[in-house]
mmCIF file of C-alpha atoms in Angstrom:
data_model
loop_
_atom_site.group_PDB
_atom_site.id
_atom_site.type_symbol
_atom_site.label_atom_id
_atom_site.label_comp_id
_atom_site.label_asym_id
_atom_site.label_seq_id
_atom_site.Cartn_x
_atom_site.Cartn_y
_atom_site.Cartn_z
ATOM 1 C CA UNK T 14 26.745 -15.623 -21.074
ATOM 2 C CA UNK T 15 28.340 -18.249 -23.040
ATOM 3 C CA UNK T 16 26.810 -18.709 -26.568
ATOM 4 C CA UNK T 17 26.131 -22.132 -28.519
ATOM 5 C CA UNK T 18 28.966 -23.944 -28.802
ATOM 6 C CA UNK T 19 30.732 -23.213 -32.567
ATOM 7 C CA UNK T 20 31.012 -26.657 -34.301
ATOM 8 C CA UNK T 21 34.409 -28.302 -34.238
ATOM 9 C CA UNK T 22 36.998 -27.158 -36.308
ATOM 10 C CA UNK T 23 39.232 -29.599 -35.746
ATOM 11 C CA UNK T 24 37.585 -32.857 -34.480
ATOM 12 C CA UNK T 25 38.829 -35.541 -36.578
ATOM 13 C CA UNK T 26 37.238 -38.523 -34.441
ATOM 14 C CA UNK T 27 40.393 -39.441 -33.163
ATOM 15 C CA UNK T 28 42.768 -37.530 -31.118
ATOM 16 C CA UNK T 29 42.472 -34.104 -31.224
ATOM 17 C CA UNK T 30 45.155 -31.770 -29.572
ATOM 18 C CA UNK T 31 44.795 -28.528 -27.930
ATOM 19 C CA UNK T 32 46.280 -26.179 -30.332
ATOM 20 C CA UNK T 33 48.842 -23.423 -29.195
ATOM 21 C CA UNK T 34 46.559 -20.617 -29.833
ATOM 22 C CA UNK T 35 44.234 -22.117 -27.545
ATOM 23 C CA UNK T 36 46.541 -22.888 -25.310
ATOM 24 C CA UNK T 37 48.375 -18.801 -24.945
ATOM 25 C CA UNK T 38 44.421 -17.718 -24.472
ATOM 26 C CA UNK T 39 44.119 -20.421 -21.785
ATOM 27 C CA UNK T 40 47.152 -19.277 -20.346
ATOM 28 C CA UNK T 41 46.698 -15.832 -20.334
ATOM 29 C CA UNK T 42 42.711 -16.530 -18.649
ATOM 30 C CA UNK T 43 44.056 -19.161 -16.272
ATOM 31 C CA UNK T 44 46.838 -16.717 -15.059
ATOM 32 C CA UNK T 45 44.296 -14.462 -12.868
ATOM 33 C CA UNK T 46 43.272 -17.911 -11.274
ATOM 34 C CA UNK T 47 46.052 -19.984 -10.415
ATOM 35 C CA UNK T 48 48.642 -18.459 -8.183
ATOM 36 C CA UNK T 49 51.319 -20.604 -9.282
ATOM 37 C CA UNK T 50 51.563 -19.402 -13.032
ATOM 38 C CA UNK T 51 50.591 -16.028 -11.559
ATOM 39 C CA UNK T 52 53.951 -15.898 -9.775
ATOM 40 C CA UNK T 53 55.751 -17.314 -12.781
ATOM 41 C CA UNK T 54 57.216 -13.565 -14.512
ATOM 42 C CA UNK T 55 57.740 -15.703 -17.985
ATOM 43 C CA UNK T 56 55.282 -15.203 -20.748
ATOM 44 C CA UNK T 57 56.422 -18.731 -21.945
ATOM 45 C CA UNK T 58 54.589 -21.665 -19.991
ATOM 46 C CA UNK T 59 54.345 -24.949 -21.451
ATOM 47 C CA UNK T 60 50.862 -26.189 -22.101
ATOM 48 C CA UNK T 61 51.827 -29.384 -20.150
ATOM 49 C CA UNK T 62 52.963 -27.624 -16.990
ATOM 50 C CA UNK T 63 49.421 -25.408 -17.528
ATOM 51 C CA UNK T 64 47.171 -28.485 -17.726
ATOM 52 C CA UNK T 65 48.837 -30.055 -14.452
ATOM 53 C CA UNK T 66 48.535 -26.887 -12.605
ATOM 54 C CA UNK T 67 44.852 -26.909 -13.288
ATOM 55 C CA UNK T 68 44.130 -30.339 -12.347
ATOM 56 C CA UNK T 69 45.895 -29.856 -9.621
ATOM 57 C CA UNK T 70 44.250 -26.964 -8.722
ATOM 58 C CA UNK T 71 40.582 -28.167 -9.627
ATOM 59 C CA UNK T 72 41.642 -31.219 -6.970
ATOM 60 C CA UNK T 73 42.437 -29.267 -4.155
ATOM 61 C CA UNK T 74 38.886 -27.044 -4.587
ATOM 62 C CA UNK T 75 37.302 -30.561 -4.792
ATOM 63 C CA UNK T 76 39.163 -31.652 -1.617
ATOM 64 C CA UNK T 77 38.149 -27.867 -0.068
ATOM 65 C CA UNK T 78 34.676 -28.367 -0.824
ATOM 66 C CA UNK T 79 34.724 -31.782 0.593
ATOM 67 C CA UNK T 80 35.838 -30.422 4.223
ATOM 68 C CA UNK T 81 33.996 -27.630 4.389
ATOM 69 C CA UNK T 82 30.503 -29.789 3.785
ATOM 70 C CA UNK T 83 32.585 -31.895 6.393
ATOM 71 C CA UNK T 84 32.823 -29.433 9.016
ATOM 72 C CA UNK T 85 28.986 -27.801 8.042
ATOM 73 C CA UNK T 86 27.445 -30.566 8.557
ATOM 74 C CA UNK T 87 28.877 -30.685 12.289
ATOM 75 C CA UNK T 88 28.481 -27.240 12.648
ATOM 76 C CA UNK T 89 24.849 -27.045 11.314
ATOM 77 C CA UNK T 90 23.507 -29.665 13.809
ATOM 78 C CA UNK T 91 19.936 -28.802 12.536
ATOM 79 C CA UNK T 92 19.842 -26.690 9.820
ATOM 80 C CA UNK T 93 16.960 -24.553 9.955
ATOM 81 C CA UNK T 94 15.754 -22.574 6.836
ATOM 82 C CA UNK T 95 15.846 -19.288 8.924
ATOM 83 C CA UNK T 96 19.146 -19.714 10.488
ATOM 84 C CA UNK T 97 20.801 -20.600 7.556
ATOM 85 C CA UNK T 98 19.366 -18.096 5.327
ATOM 86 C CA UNK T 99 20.315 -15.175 8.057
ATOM 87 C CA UNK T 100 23.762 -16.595 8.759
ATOM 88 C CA UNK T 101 24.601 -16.075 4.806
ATOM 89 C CA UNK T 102 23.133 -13.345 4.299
ATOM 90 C CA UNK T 103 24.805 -11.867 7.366
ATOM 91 C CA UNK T 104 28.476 -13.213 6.111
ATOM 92 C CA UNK T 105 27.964 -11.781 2.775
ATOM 93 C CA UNK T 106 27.346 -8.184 4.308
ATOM 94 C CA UNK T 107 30.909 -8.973 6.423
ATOM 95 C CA UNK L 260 31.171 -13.987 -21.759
ATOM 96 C CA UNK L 261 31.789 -15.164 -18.252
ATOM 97 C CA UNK L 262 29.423 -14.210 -15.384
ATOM 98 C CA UNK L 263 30.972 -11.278 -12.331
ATOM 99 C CA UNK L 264 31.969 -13.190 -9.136
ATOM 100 C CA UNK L 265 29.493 -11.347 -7.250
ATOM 101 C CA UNK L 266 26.504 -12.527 -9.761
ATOM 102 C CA UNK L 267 27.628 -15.600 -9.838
ATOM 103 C CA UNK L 268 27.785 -15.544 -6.206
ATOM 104 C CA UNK L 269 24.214 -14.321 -5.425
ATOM 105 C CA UNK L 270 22.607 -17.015 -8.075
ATOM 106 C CA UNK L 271 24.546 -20.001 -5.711
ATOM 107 C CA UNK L 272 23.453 -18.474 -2.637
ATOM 108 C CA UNK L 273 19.778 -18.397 -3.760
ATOM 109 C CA UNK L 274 19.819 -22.142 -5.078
ATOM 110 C CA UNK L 275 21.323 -23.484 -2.298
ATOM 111 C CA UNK L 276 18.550 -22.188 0.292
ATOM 112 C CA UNK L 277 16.678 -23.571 -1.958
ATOM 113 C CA UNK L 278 18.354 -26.681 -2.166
ATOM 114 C CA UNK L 279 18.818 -27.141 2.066
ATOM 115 C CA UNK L 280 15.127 -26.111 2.823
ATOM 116 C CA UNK L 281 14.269 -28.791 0.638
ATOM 117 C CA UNK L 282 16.419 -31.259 2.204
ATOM 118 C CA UNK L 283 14.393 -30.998 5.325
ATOM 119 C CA UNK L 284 17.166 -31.243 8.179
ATOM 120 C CA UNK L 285 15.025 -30.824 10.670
ATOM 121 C CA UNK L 286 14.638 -34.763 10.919
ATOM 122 C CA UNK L 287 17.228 -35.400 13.617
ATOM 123 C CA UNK L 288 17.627 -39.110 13.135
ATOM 124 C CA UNK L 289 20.416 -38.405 10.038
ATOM 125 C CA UNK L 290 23.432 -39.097 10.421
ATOM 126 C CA UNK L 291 26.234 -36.797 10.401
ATOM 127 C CA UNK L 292 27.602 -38.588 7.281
ATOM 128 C CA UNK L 293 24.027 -38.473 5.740
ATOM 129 C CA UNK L 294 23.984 -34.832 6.497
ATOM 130 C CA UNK L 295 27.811 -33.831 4.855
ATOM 131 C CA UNK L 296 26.258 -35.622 2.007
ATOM 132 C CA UNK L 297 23.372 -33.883 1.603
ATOM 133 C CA UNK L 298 24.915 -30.277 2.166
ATOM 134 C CA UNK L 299 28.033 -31.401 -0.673
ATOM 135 C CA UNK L 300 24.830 -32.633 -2.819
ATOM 136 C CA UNK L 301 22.644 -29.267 -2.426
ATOM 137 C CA UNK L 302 25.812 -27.231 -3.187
ATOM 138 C CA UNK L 303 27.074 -28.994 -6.190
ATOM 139 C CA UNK L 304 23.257 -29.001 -7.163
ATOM 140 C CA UNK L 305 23.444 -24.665 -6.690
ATOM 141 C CA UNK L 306 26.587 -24.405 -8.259
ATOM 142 C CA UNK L 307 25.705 -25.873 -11.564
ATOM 143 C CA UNK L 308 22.239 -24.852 -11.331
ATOM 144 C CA UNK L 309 23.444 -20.731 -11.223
ATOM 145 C CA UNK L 310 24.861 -21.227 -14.938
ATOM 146 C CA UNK L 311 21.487 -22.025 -16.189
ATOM 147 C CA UNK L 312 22.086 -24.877 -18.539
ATOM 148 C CA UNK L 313 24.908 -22.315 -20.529
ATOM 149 C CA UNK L 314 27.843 -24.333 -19.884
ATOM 150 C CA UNK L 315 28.139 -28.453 -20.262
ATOM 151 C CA UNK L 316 29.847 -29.348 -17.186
ATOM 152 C CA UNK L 317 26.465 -27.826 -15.061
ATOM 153 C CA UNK L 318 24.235 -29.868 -17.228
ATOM 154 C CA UNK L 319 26.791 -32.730 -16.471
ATOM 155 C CA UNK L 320 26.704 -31.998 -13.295
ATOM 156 C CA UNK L 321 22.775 -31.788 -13.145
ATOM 157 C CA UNK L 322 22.138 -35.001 -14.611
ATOM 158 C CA UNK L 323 24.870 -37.038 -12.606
ATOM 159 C CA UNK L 324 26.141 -35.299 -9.071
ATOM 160 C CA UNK L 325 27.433 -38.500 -7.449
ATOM 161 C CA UNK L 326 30.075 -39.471 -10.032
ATOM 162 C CA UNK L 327 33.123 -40.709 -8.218
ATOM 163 C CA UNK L 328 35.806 -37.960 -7.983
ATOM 164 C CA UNK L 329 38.718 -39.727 -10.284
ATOM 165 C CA UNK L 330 41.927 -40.299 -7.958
ATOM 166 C CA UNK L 331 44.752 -40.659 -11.108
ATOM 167 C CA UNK L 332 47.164 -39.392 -9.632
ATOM 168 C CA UNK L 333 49.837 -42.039 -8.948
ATOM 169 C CA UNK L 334 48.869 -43.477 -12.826
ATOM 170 C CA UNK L 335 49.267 -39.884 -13.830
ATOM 171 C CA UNK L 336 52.720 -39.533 -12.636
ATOM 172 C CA UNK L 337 54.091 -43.156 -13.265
ATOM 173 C CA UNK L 338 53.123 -42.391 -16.788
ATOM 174 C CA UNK L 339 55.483 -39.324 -16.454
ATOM 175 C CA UNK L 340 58.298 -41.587 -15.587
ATOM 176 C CA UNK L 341 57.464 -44.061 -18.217
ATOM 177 C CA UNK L 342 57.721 -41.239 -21.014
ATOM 178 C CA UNK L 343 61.357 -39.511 -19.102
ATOM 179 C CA UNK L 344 62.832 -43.342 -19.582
ATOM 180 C CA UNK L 345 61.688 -44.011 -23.130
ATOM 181 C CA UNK L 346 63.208 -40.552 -23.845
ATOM 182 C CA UNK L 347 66.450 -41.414 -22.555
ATOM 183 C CA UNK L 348 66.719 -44.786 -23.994
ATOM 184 C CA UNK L 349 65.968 -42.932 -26.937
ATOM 185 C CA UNK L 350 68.890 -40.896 -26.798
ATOM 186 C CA UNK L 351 71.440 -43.635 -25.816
ATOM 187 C CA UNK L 352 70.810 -45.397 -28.882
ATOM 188 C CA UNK L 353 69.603 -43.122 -31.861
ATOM 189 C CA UNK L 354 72.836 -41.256 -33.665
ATOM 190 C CA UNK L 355 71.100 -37.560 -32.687
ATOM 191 C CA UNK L 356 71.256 -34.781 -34.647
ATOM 192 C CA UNK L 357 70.174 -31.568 -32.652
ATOM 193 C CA UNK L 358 67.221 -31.792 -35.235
ATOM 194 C CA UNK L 359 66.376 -35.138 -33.862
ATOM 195 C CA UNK L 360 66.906 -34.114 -29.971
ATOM 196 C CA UNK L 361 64.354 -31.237 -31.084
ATOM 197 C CA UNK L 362 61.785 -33.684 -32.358
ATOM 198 C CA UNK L 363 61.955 -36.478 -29.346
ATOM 199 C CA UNK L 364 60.951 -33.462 -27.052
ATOM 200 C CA UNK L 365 58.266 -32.197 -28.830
ATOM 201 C CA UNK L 366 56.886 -35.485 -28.784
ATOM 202 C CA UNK L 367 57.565 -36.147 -25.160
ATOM 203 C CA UNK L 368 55.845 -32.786 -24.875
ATOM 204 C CA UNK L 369 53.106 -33.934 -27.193
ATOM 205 C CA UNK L 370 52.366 -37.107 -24.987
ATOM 206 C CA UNK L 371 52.758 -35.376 -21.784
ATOM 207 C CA UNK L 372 50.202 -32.863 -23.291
ATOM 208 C CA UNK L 373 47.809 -35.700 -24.374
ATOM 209 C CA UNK L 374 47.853 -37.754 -21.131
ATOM 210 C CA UNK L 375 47.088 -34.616 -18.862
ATOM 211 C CA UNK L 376 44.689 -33.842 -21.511
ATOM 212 C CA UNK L 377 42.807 -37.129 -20.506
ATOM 213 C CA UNK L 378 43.267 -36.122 -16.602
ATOM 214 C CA UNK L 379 41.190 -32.851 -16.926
ATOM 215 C CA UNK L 380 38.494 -34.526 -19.139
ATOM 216 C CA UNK L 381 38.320 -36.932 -15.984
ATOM 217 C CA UNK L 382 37.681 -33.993 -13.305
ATOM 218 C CA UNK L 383 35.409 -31.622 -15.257
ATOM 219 C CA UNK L 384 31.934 -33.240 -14.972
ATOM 220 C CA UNK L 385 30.975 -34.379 -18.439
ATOM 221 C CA UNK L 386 34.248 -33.926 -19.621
ATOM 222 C CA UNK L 387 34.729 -37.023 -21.346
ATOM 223 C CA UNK L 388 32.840 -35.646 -24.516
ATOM 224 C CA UNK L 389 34.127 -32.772 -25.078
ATOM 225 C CA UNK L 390 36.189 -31.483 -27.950
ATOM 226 C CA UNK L 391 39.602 -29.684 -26.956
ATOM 227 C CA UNK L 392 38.007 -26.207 -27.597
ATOM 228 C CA UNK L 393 34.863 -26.667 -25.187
ATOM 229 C CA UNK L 394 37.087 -28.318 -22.316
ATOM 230 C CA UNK L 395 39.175 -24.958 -21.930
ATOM 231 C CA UNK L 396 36.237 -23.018 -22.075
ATOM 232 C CA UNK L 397 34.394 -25.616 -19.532
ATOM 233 C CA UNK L 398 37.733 -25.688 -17.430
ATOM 234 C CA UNK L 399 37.821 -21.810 -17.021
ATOM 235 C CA UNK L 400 33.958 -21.538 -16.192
ATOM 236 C CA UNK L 401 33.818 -24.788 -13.534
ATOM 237 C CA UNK L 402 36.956 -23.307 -11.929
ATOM 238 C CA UNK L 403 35.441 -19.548 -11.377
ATOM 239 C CA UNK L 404 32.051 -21.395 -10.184
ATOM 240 C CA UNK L 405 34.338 -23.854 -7.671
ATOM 241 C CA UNK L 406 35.688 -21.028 -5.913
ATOM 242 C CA UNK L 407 32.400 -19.530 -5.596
ATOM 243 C CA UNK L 408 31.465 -22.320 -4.103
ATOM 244 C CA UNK L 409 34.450 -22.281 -1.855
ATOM 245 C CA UNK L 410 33.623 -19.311 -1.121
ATOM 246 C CA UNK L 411 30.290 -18.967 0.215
ATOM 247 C CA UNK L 412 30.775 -22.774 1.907
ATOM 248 C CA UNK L 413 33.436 -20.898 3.702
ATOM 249 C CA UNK L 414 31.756 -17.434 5.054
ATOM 250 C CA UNK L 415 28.924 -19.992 5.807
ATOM 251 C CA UNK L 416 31.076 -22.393 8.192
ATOM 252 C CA UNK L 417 32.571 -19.443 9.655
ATOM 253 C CA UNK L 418 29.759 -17.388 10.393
ATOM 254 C CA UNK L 419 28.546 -20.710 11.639
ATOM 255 C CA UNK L 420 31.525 -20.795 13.964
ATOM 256 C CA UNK L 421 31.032 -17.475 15.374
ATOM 257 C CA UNK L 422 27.714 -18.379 16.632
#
């Protein structure tokens, strides 16, 4: 569970950069998530390369999420409380 | 201290019943349109909803679920080119050093950094006010929760299929 947020070390009201510290513990968290940096055997990714793989990435599960309510909301011609519930509950058993 | 897939998983599920008996789709008059809507609306609602007001980008989220998803890419990337020319003009005309060369790249990296910076502050909900510490933290949390969300929208639209 995430805790209160610690007060900003480093904000000084203008522009603030991420630091490389923060970046190497990005990189080493974002590494089990994006497939791209995943493949990529060197320890040494910039921390531009990391932020456009993760904007990229966070715009294709955007564009994901936008078909699949696409193609649920044809599928699900009515969508009945029961129905729905059972259908999830069945796929998550699968 | 990030959630377990599966939690998280279970907690979306839950909210988004919620969420589409709530809805009341039984009316048959809506639209398909209206309907996609209301489905991407109940699931956004769920996944931001299942971190319990912990992180900033759910109570974002909460508070404003029909922001416009930011399309930046073409600025984004003419931006890019902008910075590569500057660089090389750069180069043509300063007498380098390799100390210099050294110093224009960090600061193409720098800006490079900064503008994609901006980008990710535009797709995480609420992103706009956070400090540089909280938006990697926020990043790493609304990514885990989208794929949940990808996820279960998937099983459900396949199990849907099947029947």
């Amino acid at each position: 569970m995430s805790s209160r947020r610690p007060s900003s070390r480093q904000s000084s009201g203008g522009v603030s950069r991420i630091s490389d510290d923060q970046i190497i513990a990005l990189v080493s968290k974002l590494r089990h998530l994006l497939p791209e940096i995943r493949d990529n055997r060197s320890d040494k990714v910039s921390a531009s390369k990391v932020l456009q793989e993760t904007c990229n990435y966070i715009r294709s599960l955007h564009k994901e999420v936008e078909d699949l309510s696409d193609r649920l909301s044809q599928l699900l011609a009515t969508i009945e409380a029961e129905s729905a519930e059972a259908a999830i509950i069945r796929s998550l058993l699968m | 201290m990030h959630l377990p897939h599966s939690t998280l998983k279970q907690e979306f599920v839950k909210k988004w019943i919620m969420g589409l008996q709530r809805c009341k789709f039984s009316n048959k008059k809506m639209s398909i349109f209206e309907r996609k809507k209301a489905i991407k609306l109940s699931a956004d609602t769920a996944m931001a909803s299942a971190r319990k007001g912990l992180t900033c980008w759910s109570r974002a989220l909460i508070s404003n679920p029909d922001r416009p998803v930011p399309t930046t890419t073409r600025r984004a990337s003419s931006a890019c080119k902008k910075i590569v020319k500057r660089s090389r003009r750069i180069r043509r005309t300063a007498k380098c050093g390799a100390a210099r060369k050294g110093q224009i790249t960090r600061s193409i990296a720098q800006c490079l950094v900064r503008k994609r910076t901006q980008i990710l502050k535009s797709l995480i909900p609420g992103g706009e006010f956070m400090n540089e510490v909280c938006l990697i933290e926020e990043t790493l949390d609304y990514i885990t929760s989208l794929r949940v969300q990808v996820d279960v929208m998937r099983s459900l639209a396949s199990a849907s299929a099947h029947n």
